Coordinates of C-alpha atoms and ligand atoms in Angstrom, one line a residue:
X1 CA 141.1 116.3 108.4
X2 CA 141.2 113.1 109.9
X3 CA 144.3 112.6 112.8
X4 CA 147.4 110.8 111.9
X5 CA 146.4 107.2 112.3
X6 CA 148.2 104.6 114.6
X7 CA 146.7 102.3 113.6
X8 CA 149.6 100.3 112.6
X9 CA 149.2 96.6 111.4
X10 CA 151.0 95.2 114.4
X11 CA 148.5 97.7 116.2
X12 CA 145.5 95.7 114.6
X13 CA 147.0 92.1 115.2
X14 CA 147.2 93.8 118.9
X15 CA 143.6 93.7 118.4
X16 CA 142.8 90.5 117.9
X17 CA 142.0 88.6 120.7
X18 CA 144.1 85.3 121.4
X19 CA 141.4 83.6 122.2
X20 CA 138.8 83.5 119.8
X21 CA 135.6 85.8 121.4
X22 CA 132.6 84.0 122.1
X23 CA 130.6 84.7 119.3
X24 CA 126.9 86.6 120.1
X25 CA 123.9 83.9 118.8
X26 CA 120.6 85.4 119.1
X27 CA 119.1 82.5 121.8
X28 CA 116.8 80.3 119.3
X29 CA 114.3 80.8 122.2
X30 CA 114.4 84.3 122.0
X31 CA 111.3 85.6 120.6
X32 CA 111.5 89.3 120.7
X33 CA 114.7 90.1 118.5
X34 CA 116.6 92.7 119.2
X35 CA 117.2 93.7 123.1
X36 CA 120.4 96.2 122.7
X37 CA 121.4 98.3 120.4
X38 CA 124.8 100.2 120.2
X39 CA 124.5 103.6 118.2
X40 CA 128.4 105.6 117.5
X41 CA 128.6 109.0 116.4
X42 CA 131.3 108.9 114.3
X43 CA 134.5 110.7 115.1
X44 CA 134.1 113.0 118.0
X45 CA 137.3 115.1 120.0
X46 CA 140.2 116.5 118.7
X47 CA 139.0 113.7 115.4
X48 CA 136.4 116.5 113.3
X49 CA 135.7 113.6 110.5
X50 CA 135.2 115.8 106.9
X51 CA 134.4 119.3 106.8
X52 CA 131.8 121.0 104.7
X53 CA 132.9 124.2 102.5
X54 CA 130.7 125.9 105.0
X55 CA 132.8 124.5 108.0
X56 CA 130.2 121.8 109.5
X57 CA 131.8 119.4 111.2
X58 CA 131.1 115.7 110.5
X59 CA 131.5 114.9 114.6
X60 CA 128.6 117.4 115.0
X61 CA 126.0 116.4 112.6
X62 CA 126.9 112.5 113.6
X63 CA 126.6 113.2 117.6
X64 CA 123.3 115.2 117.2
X65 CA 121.7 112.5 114.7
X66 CA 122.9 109.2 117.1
X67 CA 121.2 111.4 120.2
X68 CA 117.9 111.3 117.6
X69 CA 118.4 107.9 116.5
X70 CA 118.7 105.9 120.2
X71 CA 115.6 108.3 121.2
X72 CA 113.2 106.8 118.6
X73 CA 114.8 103.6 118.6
X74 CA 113.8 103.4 122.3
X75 CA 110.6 104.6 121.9
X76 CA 109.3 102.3 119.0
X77 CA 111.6 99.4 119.2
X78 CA 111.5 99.4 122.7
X79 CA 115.0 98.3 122.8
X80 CA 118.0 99.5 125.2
X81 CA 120.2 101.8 123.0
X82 CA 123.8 102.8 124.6
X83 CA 125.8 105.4 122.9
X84 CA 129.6 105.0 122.3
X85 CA 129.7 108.8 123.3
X86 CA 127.1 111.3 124.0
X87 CA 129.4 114.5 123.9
X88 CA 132.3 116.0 121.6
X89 CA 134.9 113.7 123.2
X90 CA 137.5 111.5 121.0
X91 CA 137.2 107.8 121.2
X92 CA 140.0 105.3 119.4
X93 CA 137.6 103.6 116.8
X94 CA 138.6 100.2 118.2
X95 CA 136.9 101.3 121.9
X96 CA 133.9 101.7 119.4
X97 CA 133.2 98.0 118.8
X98 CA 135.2 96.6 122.2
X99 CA 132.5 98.7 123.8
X100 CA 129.4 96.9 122.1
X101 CA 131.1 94.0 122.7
X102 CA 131.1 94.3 126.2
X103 CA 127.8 95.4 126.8
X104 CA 126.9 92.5 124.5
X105 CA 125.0 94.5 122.3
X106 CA 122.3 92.8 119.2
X107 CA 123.5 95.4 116.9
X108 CA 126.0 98.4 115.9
X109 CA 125.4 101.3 114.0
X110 CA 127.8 103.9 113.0
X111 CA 126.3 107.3 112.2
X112 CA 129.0 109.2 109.0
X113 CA 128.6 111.6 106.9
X114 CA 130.8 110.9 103.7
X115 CA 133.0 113.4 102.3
X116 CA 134.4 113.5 97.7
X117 CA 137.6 115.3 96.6
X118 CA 134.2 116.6 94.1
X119 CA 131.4 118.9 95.7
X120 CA 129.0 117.5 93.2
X121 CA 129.2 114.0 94.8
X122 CA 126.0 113.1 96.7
X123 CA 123.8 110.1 98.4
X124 CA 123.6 107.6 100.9
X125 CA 125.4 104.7 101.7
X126 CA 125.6 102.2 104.1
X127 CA 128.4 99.9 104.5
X128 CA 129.2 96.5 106.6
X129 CA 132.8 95.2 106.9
X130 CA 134.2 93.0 104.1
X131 CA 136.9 92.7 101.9
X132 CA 137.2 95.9 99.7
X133 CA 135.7 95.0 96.1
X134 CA 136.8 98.3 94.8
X135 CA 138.8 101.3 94.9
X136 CA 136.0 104.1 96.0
X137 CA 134.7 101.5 98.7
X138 CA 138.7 101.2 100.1
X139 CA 139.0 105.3 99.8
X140 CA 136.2 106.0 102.0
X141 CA 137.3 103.7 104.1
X142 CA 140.7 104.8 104.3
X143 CA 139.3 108.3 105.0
X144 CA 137.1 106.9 108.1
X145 CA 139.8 105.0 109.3
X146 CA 142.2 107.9 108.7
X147 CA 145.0 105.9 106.9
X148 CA 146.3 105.5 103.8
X149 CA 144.9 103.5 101.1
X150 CA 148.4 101.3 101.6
X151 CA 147.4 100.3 105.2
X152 CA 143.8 99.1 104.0
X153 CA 144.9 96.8 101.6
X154 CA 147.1 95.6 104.5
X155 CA 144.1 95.6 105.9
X156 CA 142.8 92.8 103.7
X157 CA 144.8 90.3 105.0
X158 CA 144.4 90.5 108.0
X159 CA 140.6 90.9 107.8
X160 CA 140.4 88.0 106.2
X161 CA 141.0 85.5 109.4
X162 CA 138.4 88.2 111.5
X163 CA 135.8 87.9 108.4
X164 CA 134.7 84.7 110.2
X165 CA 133.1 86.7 113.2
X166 CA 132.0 89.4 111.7
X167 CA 128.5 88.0 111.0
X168 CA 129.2 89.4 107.3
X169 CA 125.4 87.8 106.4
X170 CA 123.6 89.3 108.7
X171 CA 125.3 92.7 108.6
X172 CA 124.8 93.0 105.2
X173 CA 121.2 92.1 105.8
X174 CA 120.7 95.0 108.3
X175 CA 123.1 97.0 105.9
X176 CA 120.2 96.3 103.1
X177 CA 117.2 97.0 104.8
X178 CA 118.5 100.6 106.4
X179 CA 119.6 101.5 103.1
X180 CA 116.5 100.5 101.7
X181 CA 114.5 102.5 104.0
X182 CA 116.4 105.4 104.3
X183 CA 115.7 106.2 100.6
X184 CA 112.1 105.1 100.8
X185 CA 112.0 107.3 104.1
X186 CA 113.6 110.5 102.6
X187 CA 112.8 111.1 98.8
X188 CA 109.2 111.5 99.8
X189 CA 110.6 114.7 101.7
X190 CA 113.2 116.1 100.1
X191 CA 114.5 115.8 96.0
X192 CA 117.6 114.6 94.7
X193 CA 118.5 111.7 97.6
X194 CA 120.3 109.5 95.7
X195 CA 120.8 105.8 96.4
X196 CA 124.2 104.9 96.2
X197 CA 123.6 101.3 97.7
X198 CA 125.0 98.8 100.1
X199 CA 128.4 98.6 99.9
X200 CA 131.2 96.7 101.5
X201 CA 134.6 98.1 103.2
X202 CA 137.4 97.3 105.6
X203 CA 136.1 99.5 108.2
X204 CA 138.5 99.7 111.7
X205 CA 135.2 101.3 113.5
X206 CA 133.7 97.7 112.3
X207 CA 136.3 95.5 112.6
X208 CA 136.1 93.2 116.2
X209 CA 132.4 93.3 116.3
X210 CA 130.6 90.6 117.4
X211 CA 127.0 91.2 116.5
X212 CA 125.7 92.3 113.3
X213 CA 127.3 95.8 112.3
X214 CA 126.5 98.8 109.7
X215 CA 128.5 102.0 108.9
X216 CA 126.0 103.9 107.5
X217 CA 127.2 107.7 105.2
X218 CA 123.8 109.5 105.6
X219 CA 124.6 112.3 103.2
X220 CA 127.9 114.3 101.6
X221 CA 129.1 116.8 104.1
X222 CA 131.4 117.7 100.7
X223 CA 128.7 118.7 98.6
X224 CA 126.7 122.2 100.1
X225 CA 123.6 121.1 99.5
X226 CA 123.6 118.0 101.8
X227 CA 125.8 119.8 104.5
X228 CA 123.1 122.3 104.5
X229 CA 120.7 119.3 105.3
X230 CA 122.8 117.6 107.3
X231 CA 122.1 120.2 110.2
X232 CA 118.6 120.0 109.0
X233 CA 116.2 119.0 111.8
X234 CA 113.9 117.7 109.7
X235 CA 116.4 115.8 107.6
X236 CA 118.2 114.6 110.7
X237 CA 114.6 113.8 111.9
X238 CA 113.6 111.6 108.7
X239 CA 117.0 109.9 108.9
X240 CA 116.5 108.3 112.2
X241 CA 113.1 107.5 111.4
X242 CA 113.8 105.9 108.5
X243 CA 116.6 103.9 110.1
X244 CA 114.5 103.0 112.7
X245 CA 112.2 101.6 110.0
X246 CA 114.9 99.6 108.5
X247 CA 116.1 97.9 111.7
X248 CA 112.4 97.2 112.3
X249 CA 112.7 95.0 109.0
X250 CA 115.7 93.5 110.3
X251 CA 114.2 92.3 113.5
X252 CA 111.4 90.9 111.9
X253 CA 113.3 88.6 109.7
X254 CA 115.0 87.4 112.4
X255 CA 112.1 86.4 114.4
X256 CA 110.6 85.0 111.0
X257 CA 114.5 83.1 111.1
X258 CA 114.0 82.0 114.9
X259 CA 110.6 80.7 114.8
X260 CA 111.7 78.6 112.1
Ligands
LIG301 ZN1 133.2 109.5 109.2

C-alpha cells in the first residue's frame, strides 16, 4: 500500500515556483537530440508501490528495470542517463522531477508497474501529465500519487495554470512512440501483451517537469501472470529495449523538427 500522502493542495501550490522556471528549448542548433536523460524507478523506501498476490514489490521490479533501461540507453543512444535513485531508498515524488530539473535533463521517464482491484486486468500503458479525461485514468493516478481520488480532481485545477510548462505535445509524442514500441518490442516474445494505449493523468511524479515527461505502467503487478514476468529477465530485458527503441523515434523526430 501506498503511504499516507501529504501531499496536501497548499503542499502542491508550495510547489510551484514564484517565478515562472525557465522553460528547457532544445537549442535549434542542436543537432544531436537528446543529451540527458532522467530514468525514476518508481516508489522506492518505506513507499512498496502495489504488491503482487505473490508479494513482489512494485519498488523492486521498477529499480531493477530503470538500472537496465539507463544501461542500454547509454550504450545505444549514447546519451548521459542519471537515475532519481539507484537503491531501495524513499524519494518524495516531487524531488523526482525538481531533480531532472536541475540537472536540466532532455527527458523523464518513470518506470511503474500498474496494479486493478481485478487480477484479470492486464497491459501496458504509458501516461504523460494532463487533465484527467476519465475516471480509470484519475484512479491510477490517485494510486501512484497515493491520494484520494478527491485530491486529484483538486488536482485539476491547479494543473491547469502548470499545463503550460509541461510540454504536454511533446510528452505525449514520446508517450506515443514508447508505447508504440513497447508492444511492437514484446508481443513477438511473449502472448497476451495487451496495448492499453497512451493515456493522460494528473501525475504528482510528473507534475513540475520541464522537459518532455512519460509515466510509463509496463505490466500488472495485480494480475500473476505479469508479476511473474515482471521479475522476468528477459521480459525486463525486452522492456528496456523496446523503450530504448521508442525514444530512438522520438529523437529522430525532433532532429527532423530542428533541421526544419
Ligand atoms: Zn507506481
Amino acid at each position: 500500500m501506498p503511504e499516507p500522502s501529504d501531499d496536501s493542495i497548499a503542499d502542491i501550490l508550495n510547489q510551484v515556483p514564484s517565478k515562472q522556471p525557465t522553460l528547457h528549448v532544445p537549442q535549434q542548433s542542436k543537432q544531436d537530440g537528446l543529451r540527458l536523460i532522467v530514468v525514476d524507478a518508481g516508489h522506492g523506501g518505506r513507499d512498496p508501490g502495489a504488491i503482487g498476490p505473490n508479494r513482489v514489490m512494485e519498488k523492486t521490479v521498477t529499480l531493477q528495470l530503470a538500472k537496465k533501461l539507463a544501461e542500454k540507453l547509454r550504450a545505444e543512444l549514447g546519451v548521459k542517463v542519471l537515475l532519481t535513485r539507484s537503491d531501495d531508498r524513499f524519494l518524495e515524488l516531487k524531488e523526482r522531477t525538481a531533480y531532472a530539473n536541475r540537472v536540466e535533463a532532455d527527458l523523464f521517464i518513470s518506470l511503474h508497474a500498474n496494479a486493478s482491484l481485478s487480477s484479470r486486468t492486464y497491459g501496458l500503458e504509458t501516461y504523460f501529465l494532463n487533465l484527467s479525461k476519465n475516471n480509470q485514468a484519475a484512479e491510477v493516478a490517485a494510486r501512484e500519487n497515493g491520494t484520494s481520488l478527491e485530491d486529484v480532481s483538486n488536482l485539476e485545477a491547479i494543473l491547469f495554470d502548470l499545463m503550460a510548462n509541461a510540454k504536454i505535445n511533446e510528452s505525449s509524442r514520446l508517450a506515443a512512440e514508447v508505447q508504440q514500441a513497447m508492444v511492437a518490442g514484446l508481443r513477438p516474445h511473449f502472448n497476451r501483451i495487451k496495448d492499453l494505449g497512451v493515456r493522460q493523468g494528473p501525475f504528482h511524479v510528473l507534475l513540475g517537469a520541464t522537459m518532455p515527461s512519460v509515466l510509463v505502467e509496463v505490466a500488472f503487478i495485480s494480475n500473476s501472470r505479469e508479476e511473474k514476468r515482471l521479475t522476468n529477465k528477459k521480459y525486463q530485458e525486452k522492456v528496456a529495449q523496446s523503450i530504448v527503441a521508442g525514444v530512438k523515434s522520438f529523437a529522430m523526430t525532433i532532429d527532423r523538427v530542428a533541421r526544419r
